Short mmCIF file of C-alpha atoms in Angstrom, two decimals:
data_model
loop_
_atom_site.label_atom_id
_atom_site.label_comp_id
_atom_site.label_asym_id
_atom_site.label_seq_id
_atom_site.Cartn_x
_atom_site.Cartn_y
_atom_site.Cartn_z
CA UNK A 1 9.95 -10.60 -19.30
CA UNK A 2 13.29 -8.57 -20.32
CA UNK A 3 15.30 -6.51 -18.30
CA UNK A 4 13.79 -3.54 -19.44
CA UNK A 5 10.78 -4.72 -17.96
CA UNK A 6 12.23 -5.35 -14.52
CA UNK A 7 13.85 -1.85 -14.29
CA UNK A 8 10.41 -0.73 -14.77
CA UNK A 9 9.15 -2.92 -12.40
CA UNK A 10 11.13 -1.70 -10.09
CA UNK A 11 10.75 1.49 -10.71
CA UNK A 12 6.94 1.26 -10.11
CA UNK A 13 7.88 -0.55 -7.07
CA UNK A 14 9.98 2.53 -5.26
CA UNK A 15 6.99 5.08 -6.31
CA UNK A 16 4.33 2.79 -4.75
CA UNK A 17 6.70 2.49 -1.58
CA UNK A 18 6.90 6.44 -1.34
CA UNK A 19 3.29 6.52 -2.12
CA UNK A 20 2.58 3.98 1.13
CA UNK A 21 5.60 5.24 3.25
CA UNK A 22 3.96 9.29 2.86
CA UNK A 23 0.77 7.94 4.47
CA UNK A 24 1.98 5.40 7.04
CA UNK A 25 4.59 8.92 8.04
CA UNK A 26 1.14 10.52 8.66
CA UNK A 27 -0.01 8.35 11.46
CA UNK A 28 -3.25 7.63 12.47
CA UNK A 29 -4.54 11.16 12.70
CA UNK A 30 -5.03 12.10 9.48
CA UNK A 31 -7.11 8.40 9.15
CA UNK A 32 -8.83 9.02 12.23
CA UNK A 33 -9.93 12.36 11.06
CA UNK A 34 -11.28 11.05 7.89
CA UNK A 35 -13.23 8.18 9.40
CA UNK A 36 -14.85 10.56 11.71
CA UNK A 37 -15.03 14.08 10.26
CA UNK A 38 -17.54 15.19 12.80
CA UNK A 39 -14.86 14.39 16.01
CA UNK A 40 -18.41 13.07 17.04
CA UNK A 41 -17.52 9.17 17.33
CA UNK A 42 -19.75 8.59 14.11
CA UNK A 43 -18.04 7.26 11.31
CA UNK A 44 -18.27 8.34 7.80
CA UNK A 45 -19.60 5.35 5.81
CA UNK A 46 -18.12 6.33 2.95
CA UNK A 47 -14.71 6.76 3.93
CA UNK A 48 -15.05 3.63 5.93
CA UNK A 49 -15.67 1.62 3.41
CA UNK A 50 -13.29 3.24 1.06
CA UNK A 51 -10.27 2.51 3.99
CA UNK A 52 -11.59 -0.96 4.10
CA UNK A 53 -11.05 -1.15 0.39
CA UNK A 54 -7.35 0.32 0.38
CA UNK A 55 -6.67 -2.18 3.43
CA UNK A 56 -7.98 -5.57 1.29
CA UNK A 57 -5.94 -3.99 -1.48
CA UNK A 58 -2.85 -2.76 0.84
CA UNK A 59 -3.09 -6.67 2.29
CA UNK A 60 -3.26 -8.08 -1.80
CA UNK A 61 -0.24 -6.13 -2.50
CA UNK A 62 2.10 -7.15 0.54
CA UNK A 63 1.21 -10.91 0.07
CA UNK A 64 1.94 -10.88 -3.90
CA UNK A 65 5.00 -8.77 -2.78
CA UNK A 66 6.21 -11.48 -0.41
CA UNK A 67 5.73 -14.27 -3.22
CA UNK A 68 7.74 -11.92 -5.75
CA UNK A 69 10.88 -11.82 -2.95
CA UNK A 70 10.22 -15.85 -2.42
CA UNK A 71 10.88 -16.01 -6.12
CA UNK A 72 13.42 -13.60 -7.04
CA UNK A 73 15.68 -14.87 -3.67
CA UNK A 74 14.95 -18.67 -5.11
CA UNK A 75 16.48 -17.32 -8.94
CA UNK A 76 19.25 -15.06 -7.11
CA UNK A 77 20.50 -17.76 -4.66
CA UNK A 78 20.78 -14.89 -2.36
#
């Protein structure tokens, strides 16, 4: 690890934020609308499935995240 690696890492950090942030701005409409396309209270499998992918993967992230500020505060002695 070098420091040119952490300002990259951090980089990559604030562009998956924005990427998260844009579609938790969006509420649940736009999610809603996608899990049931039809407004007819049938889900989309599909789209289902694909959501409960991005949450397993959403839920990955944030716990690997919260290790990473665990050991970055423990090196900082912030």
């Amino acid at each position: 690890m070098t420091i040119k690696n952490i300002k990259k890492m951090t980089a990559d950090a604030d562009k998956q934020y924005q990427i998260v942030n844009d579609l938790v701005s969006e509420g649940l409409v736009p999610l809603i609308d996608i899990a049931y396309p039809q407004h007819d209270g049938e889900q989309d499998a599909e789209a289902v499935a694909d959501m409960m992918a991005l949450r397993q993967s959403a839920n990955a992230l944030a716990k690997a995240c919260n290790i990473l500020v665990d050991n970055l505060t423990d090196v900082i002695g912030d």
